[in-house]
Every structure is written in C-alpha cells, then in structure tokens.
mmCIF file of N, CA, C and O in Angstrom:
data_model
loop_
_atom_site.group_PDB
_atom_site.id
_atom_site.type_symbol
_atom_site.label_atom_id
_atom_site.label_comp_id
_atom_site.label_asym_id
_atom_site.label_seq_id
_atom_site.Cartn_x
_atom_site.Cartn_y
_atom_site.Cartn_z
ATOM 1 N N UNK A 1 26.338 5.879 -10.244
ATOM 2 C CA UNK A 1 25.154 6.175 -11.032
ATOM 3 C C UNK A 1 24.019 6.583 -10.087
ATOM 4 O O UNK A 1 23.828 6.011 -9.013
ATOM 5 N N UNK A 2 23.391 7.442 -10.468
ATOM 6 C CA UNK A 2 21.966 8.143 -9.980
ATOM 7 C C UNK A 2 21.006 7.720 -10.703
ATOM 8 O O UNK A 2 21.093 7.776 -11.929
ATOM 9 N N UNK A 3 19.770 7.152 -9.999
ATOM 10 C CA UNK A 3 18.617 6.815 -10.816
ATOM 11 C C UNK A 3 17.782 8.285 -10.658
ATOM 12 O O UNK A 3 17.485 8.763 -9.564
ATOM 13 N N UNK A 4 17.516 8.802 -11.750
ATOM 14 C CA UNK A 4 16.255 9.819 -11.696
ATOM 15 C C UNK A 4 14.989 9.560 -11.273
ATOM 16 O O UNK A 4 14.223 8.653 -11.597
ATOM 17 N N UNK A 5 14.859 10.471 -10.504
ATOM 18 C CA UNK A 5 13.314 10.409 -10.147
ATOM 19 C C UNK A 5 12.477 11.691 -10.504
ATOM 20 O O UNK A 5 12.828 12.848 -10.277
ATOM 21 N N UNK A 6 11.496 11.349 -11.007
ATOM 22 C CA UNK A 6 10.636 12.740 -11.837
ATOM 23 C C UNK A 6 9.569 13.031 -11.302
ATOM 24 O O UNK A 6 8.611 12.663 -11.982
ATOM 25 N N UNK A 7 9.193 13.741 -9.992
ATOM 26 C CA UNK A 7 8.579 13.697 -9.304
ATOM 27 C C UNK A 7 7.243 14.246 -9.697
ATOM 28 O O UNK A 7 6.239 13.630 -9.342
ATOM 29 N N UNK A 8 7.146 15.242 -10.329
ATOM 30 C CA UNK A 8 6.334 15.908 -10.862
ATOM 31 C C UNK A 8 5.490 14.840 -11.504
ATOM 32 O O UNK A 8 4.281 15.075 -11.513
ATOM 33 N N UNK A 9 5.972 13.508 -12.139
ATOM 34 C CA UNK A 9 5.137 13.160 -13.078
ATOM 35 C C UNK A 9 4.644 11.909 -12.314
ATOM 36 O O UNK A 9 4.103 11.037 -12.993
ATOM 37 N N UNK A 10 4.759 11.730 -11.062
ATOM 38 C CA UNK A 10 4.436 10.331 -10.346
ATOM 39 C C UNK A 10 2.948 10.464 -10.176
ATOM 40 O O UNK A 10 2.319 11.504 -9.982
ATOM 41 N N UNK A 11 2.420 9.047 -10.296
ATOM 42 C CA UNK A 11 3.132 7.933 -10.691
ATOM 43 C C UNK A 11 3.795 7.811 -11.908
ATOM 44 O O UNK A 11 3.158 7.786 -12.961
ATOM 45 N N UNK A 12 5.490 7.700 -11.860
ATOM 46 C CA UNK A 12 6.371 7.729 -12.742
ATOM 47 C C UNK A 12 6.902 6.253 -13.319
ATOM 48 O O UNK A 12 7.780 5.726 -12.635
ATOM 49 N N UNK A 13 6.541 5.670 -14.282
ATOM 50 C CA UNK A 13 7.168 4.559 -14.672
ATOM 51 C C UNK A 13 7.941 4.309 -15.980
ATOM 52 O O UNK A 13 7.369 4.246 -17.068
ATOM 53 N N UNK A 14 9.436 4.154 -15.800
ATOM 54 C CA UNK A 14 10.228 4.165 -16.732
ATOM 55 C C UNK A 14 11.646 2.832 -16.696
ATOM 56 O O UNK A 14 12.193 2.192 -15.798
ATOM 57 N N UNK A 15 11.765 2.900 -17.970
ATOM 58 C CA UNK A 15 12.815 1.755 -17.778
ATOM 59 C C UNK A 15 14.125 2.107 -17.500
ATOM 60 O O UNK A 15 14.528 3.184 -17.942
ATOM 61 N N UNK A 16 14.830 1.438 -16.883
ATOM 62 C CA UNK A 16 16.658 1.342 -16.506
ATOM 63 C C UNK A 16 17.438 -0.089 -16.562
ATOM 64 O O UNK A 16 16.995 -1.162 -16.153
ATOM 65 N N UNK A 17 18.567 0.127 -17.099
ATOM 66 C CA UNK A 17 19.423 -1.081 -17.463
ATOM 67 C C UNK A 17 20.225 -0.721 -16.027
ATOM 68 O O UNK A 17 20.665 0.350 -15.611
ATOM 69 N N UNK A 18 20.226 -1.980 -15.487
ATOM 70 C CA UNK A 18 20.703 -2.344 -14.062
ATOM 71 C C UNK A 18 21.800 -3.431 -14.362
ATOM 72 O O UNK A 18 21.518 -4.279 -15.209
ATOM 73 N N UNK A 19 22.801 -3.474 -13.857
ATOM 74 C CA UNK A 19 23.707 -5.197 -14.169
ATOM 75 C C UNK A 19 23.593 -5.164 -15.301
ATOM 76 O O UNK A 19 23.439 -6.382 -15.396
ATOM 77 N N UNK A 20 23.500 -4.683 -16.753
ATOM 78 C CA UNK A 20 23.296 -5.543 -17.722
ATOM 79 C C UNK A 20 21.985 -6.053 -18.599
ATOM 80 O O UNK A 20 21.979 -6.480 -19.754
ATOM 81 N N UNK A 21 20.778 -5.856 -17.604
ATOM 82 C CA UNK A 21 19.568 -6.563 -17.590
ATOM 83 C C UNK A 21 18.897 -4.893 -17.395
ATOM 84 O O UNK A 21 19.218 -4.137 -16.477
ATOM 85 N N UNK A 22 17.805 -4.535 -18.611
ATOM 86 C CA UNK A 22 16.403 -4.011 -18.316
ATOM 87 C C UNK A 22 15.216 -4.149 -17.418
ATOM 88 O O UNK A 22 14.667 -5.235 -17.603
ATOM 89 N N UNK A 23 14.554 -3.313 -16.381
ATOM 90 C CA UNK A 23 14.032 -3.380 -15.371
ATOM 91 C C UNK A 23 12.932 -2.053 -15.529
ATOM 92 O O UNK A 23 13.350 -1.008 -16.027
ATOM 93 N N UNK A 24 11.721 -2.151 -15.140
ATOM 94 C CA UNK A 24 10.818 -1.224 -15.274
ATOM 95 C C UNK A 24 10.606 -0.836 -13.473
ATOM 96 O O UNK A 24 10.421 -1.680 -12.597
ATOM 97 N N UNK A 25 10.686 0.467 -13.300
ATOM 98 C CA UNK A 25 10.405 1.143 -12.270
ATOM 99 C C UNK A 25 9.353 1.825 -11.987
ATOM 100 O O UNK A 25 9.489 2.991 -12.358
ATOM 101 N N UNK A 26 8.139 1.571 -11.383
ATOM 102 C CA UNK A 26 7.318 2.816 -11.132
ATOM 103 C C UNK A 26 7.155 3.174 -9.584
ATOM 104 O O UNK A 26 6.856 2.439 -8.643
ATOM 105 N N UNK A 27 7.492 4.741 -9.627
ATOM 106 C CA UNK A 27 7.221 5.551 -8.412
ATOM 107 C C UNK A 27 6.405 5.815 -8.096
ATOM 108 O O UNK A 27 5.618 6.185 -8.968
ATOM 109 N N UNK A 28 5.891 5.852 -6.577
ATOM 110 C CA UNK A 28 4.456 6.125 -6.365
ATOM 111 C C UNK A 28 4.911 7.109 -5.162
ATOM 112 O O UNK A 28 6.090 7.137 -4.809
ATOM 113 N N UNK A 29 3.690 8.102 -4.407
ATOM 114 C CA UNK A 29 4.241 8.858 -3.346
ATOM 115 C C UNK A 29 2.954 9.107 -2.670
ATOM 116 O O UNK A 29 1.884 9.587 -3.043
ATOM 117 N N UNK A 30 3.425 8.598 -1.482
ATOM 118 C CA UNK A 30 2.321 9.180 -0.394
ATOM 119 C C UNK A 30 2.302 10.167 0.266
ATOM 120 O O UNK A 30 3.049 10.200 1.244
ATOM 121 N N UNK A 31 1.462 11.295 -0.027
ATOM 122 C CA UNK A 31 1.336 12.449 0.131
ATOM 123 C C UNK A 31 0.860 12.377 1.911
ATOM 124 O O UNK A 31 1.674 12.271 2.828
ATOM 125 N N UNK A 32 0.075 12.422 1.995
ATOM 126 C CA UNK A 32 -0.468 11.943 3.382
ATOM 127 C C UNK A 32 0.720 11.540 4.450
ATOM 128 O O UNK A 32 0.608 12.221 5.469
ATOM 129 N N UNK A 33 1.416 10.963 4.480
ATOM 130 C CA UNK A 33 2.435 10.443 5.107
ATOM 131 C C UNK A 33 3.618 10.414 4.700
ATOM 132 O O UNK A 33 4.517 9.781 5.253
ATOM 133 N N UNK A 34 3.760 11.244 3.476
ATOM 134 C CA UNK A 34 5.078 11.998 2.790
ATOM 135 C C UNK A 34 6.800 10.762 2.777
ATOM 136 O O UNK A 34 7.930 10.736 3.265
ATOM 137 N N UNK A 35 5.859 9.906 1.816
ATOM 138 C CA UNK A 35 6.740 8.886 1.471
ATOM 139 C C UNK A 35 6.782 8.347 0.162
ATOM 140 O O UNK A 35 5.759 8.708 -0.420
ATOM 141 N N UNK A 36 7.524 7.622 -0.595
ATOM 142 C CA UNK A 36 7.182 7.224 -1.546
ATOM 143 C C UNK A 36 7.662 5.531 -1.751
ATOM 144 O O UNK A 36 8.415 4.936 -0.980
ATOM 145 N N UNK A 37 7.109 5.027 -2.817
ATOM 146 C CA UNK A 37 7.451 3.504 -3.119
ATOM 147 C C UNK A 37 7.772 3.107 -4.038
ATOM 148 O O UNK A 37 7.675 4.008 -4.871
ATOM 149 N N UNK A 38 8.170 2.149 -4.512
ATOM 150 C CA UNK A 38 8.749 1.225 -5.835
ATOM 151 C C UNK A 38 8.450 0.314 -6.222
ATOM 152 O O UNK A 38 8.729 -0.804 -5.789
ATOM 153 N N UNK A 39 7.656 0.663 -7.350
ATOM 154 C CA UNK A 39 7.214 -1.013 -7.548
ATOM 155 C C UNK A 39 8.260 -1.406 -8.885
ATOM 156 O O UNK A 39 8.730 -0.592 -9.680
ATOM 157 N N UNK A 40 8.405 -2.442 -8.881
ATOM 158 C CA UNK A 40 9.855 -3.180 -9.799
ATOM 159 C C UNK A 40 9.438 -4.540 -10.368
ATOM 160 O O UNK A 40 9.342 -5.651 -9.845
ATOM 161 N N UNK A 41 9.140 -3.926 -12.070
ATOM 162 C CA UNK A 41 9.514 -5.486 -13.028
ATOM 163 C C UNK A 41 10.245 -6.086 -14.153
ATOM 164 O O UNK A 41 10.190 -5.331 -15.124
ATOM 165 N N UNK A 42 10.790 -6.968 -14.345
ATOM 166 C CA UNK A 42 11.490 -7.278 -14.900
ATOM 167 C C UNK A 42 10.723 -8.181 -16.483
ATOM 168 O O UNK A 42 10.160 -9.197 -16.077
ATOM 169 N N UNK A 43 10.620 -8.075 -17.697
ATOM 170 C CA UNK A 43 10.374 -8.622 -18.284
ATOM 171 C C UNK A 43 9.142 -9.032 -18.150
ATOM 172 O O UNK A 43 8.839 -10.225 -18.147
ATOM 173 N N UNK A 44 8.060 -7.778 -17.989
ATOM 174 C CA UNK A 44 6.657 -7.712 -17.611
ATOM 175 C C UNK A 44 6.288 -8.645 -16.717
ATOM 176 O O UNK A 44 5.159 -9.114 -16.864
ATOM 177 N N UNK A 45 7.048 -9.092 -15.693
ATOM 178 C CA UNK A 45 6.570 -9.716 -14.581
ATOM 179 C C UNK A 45 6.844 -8.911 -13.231
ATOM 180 O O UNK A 45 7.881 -8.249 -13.249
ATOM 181 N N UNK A 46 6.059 -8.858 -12.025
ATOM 182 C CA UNK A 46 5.887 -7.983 -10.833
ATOM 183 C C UNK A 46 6.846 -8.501 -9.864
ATOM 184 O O UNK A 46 6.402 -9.205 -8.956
ATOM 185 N N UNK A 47 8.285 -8.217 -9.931
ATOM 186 C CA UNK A 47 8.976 -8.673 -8.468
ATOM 187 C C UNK A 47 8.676 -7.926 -7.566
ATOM 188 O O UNK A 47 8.492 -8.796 -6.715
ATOM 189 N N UNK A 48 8.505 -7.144 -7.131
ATOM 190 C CA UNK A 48 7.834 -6.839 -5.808
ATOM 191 C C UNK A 48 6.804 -5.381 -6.376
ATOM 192 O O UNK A 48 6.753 -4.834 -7.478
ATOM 193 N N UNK A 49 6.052 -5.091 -5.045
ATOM 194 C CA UNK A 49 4.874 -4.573 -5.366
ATOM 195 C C UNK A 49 5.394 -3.279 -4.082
ATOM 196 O O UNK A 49 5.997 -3.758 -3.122
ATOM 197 N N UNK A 50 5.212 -1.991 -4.070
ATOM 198 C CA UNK A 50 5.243 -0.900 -2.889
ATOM 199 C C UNK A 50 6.273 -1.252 -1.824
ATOM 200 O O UNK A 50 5.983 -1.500 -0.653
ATOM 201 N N UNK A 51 7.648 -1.252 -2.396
ATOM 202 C CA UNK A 51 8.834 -1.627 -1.727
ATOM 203 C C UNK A 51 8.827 0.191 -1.184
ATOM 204 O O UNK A 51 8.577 1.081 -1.997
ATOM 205 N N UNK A 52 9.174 0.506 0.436
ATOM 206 C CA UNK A 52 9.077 1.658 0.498
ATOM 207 C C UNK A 52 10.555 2.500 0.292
ATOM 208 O O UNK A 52 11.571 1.912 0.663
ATOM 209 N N UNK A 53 10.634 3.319 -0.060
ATOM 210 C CA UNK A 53 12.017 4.429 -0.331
ATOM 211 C C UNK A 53 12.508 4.937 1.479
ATOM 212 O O UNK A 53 11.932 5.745 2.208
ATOM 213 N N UNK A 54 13.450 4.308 1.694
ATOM 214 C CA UNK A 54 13.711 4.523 3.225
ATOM 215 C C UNK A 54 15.357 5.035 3.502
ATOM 216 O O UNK A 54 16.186 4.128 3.420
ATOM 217 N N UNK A 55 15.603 5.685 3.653
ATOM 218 C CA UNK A 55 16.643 6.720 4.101
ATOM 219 C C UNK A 55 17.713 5.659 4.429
ATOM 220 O O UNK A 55 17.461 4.828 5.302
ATOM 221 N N UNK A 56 18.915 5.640 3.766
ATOM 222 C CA UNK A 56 20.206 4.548 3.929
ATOM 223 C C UNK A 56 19.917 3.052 3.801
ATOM 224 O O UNK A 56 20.723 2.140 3.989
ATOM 225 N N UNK A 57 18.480 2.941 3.407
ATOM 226 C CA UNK A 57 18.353 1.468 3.202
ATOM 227 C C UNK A 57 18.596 0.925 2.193
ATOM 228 O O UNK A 57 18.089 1.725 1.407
ATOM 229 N N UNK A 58 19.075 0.001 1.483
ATOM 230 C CA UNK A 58 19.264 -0.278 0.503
ATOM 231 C C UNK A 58 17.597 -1.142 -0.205
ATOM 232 O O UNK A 58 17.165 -2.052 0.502
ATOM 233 N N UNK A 59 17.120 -0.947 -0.982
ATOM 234 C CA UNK A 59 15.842 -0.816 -2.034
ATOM 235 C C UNK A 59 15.719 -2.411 -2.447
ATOM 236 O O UNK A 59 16.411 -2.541 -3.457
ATOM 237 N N UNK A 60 15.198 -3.526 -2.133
ATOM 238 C CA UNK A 60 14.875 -4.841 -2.216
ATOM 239 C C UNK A 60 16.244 -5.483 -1.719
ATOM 240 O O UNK A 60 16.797 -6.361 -2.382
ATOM 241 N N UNK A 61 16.793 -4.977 -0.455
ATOM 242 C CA UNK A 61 17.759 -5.891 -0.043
ATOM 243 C C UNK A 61 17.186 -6.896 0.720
ATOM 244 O O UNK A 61 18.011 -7.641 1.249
ATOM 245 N N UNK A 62 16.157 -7.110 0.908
ATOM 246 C CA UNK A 62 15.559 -8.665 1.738
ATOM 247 C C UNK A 62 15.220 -9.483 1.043
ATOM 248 O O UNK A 62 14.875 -10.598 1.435
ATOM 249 N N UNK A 63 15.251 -8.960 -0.652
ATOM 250 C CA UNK A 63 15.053 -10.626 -1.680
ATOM 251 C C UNK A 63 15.744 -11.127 -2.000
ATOM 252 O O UNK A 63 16.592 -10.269 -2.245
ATOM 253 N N UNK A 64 16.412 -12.646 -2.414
ATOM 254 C CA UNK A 64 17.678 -13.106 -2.220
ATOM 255 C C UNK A 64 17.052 -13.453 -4.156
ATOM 256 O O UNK A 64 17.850 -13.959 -4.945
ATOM 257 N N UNK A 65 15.866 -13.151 -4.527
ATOM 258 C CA UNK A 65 15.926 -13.421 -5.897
ATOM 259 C C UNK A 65 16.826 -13.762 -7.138
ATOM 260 O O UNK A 65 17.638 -12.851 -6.979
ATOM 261 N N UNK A 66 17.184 -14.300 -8.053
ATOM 262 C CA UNK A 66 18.267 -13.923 -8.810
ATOM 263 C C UNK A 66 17.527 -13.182 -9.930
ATOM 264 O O UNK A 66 18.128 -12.737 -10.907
ATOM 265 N N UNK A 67 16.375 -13.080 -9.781
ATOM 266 C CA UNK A 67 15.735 -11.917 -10.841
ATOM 267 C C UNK A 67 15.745 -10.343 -10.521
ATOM 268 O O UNK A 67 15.343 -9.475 -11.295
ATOM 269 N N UNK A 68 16.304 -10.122 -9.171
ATOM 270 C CA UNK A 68 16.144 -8.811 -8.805
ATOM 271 C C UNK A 68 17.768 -8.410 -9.659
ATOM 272 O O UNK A 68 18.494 -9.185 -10.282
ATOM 273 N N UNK A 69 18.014 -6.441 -9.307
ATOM 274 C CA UNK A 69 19.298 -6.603 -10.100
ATOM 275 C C UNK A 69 20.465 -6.790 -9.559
ATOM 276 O O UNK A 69 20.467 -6.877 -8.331
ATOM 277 N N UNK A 70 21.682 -6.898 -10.226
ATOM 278 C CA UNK A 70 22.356 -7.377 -9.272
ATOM 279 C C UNK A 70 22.921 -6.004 -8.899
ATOM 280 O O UNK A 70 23.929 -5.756 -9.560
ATOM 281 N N UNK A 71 22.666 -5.281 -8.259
ATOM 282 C CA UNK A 71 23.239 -3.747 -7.746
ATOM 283 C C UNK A 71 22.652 -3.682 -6.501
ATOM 284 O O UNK A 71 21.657 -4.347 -6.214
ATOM 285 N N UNK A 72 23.255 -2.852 -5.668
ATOM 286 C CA UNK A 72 22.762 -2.470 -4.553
ATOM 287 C C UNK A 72 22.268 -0.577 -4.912
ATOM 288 O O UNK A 72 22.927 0.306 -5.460
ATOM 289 N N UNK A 73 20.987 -0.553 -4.372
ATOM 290 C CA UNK A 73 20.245 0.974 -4.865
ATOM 291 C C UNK A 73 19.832 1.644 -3.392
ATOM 292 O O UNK A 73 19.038 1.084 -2.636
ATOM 293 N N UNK A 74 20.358 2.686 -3.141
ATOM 294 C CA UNK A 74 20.332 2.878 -1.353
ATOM 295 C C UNK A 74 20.166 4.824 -1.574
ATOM 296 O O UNK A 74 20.823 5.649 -2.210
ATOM 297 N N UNK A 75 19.120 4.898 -0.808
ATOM 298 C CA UNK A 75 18.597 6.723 -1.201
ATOM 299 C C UNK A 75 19.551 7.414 -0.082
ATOM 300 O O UNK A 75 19.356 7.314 1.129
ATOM 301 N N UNK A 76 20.759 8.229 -0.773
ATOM 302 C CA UNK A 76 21.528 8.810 0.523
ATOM 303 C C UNK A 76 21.545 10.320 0.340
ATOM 304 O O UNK A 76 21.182 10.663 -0.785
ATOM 305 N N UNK A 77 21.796 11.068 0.967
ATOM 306 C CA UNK A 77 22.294 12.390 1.038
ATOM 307 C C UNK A 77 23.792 12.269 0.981
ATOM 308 O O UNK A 77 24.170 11.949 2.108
ATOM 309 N N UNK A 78 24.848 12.391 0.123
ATOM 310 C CA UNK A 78 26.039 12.311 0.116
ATOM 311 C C UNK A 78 26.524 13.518 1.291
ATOM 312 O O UNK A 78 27.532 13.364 1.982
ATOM 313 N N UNK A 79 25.762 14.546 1.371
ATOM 314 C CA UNK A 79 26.467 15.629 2.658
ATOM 315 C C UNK A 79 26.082 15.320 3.850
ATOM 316 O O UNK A 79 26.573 15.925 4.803
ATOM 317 N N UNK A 80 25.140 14.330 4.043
ATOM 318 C CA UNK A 80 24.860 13.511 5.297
ATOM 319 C C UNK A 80 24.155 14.108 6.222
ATOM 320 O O UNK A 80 24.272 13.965 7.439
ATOM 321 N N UNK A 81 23.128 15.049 5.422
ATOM 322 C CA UNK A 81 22.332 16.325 6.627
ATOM 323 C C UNK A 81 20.691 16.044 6.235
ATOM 324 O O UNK A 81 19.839 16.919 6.389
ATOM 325 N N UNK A 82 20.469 15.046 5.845
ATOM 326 C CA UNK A 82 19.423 13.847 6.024
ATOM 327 C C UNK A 82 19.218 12.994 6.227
ATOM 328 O O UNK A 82 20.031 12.219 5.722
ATOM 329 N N UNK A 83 18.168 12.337 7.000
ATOM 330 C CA UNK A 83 18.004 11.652 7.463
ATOM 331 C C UNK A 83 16.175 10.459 7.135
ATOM 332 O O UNK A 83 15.725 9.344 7.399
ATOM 333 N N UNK A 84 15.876 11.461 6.580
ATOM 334 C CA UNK A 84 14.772 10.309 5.766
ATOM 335 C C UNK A 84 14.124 10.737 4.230
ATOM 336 O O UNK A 84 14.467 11.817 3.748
ATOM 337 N N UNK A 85 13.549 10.198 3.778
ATOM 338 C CA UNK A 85 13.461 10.643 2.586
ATOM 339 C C UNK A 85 12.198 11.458 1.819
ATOM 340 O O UNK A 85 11.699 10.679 1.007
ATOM 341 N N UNK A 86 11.665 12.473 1.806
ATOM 342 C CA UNK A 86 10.808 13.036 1.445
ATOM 343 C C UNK A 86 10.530 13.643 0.282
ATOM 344 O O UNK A 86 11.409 13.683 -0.579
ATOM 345 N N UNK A 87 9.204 14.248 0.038
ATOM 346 C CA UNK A 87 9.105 15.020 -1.296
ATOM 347 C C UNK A 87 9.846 15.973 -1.437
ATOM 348 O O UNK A 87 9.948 16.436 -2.573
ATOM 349 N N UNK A 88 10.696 16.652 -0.207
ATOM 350 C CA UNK A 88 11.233 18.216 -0.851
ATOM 351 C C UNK A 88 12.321 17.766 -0.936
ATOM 352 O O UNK A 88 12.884 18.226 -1.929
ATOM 353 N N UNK A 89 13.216 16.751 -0.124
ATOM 354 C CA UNK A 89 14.684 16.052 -0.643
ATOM 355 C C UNK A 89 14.925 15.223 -1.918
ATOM 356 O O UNK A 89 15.899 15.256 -2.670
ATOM 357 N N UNK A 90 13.932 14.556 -1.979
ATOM 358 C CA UNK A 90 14.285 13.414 -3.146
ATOM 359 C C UNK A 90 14.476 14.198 -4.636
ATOM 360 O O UNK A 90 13.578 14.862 -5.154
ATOM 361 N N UNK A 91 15.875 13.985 -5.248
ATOM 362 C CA UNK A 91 15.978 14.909 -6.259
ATOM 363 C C UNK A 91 16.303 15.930 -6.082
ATOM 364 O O UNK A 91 16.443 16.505 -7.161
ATOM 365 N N UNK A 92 16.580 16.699 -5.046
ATOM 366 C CA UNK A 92 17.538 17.530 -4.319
ATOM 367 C C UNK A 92 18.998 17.656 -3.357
ATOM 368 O O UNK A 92 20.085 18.232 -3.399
ATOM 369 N N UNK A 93 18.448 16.976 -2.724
ATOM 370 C CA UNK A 93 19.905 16.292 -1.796
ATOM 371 C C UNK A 93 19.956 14.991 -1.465
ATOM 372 O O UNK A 93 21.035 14.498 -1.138
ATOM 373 N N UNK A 94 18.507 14.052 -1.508
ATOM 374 C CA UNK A 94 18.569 12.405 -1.329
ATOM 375 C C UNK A 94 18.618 12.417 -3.061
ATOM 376 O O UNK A 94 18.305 13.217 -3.944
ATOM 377 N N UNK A 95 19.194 11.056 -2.989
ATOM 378 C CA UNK A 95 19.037 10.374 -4.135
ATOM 379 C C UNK A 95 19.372 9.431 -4.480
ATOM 380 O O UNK A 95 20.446 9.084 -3.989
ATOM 381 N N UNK A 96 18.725 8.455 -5.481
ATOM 382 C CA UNK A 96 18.905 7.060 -5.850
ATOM 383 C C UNK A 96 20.365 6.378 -5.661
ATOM 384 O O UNK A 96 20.521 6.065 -6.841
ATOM 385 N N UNK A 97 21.254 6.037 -5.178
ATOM 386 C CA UNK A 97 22.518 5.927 -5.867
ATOM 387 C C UNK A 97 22.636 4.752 -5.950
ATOM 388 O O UNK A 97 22.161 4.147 -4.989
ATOM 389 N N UNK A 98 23.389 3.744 -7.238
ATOM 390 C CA UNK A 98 23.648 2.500 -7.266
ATOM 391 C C UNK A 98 25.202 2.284 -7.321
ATOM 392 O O UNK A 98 26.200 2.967 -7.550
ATOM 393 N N UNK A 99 24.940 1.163 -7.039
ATOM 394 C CA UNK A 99 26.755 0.416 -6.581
ATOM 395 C C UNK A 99 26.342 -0.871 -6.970
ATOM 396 O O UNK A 99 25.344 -1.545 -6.714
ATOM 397 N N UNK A 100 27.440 -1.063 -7.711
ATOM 398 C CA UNK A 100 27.616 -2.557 -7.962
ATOM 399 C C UNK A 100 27.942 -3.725 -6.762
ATOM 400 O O UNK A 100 29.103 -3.780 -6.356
ATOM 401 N N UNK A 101 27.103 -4.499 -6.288
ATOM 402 C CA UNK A 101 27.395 -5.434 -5.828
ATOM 403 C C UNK A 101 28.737 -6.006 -5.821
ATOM 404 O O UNK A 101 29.291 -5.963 -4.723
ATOM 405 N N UNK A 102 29.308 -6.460 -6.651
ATOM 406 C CA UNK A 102 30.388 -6.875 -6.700
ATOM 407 C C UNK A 102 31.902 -6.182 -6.344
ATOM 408 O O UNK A 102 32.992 -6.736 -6.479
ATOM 409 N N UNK A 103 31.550 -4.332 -5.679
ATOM 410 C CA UNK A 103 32.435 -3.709 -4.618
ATOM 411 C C UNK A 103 32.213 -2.275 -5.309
ATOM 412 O O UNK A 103 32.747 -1.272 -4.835
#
C-alpha cells in the first residue's frame, strides 16, 4: 500500500485506516529547507507533532506506543535512484509505502 500525498494542497490533512484502526495525517512542507513533516492522530488526540519525512526511514519508528499503527511506513524510491526526500520526488518516484509489521 501507498499512502497519498497531495502536495498541492499542503498543509494536507486526511484520514487512513492503518492495522485496522483510523488515524488522521497532516502534511506539512518546508519550503526553505525543502522537507516535509507528519503530524499523526489518532482519535483526536496528538501522537506526535512534526515527525520529519526522511529517505529509508521508517515514519515514528522510535515510539514503542501501542497507539501508534501497527505498520511500518518508510518513504522509498522502489528504483533506488534516490536518496532523500523532496518536493519534486515525493509523489513521483519517493513514496509512502506501508508494510505490515507482522512480515
């Protein structure tokens, strides 16, 4: 699965069923330093606040929460001819991809 990102309309905030469980996403992007962030809540509460979008990292893997989802969400270039994540890739050749935790 690919999470969409709608760049045009950021700050973009929309909902996605993750694991099972509904989760609100909003995108933010720093123009200036040509990055963007995630802020993520669950059941109108704020689990994290400007988590940044970072090239092969996987997207709130340092919270051991059991409110976060249970998926792993990691921004890749599947042809592997990027290397970080920007406004002219994201939604072009990077993109959201999720994997289930569980393999």
């Amino acid at each position: 699965m690919i999470i969409p990102i709608q760049k045009e309309q950021i700050p973009n905030e929309f909902e996605i069923r993750l694991a099972g469980e509904l989760f609100t996403f909003e995108v933010h992007y720093n123009a200036e330093y040509d990055f963007f962030t995630v802020d993520l809540y669950k059941s109108g509460d704020v689990l994290v606040l400007g988590e940044k979008v970072v090239y092969d990292s996987p997207l709130f893997d340092t919270y051991s929460d059991e409110r976060f989802p249970g998926v792993t969400i990691t921004p890749l270039d599947r042809a592997d001819n990027e290397d970080r994540v920007t406004y002219s890739n994201l939604g072009n050749t990077v993109f959201l991809y999720v994997s289930d935790d569980d393999g």
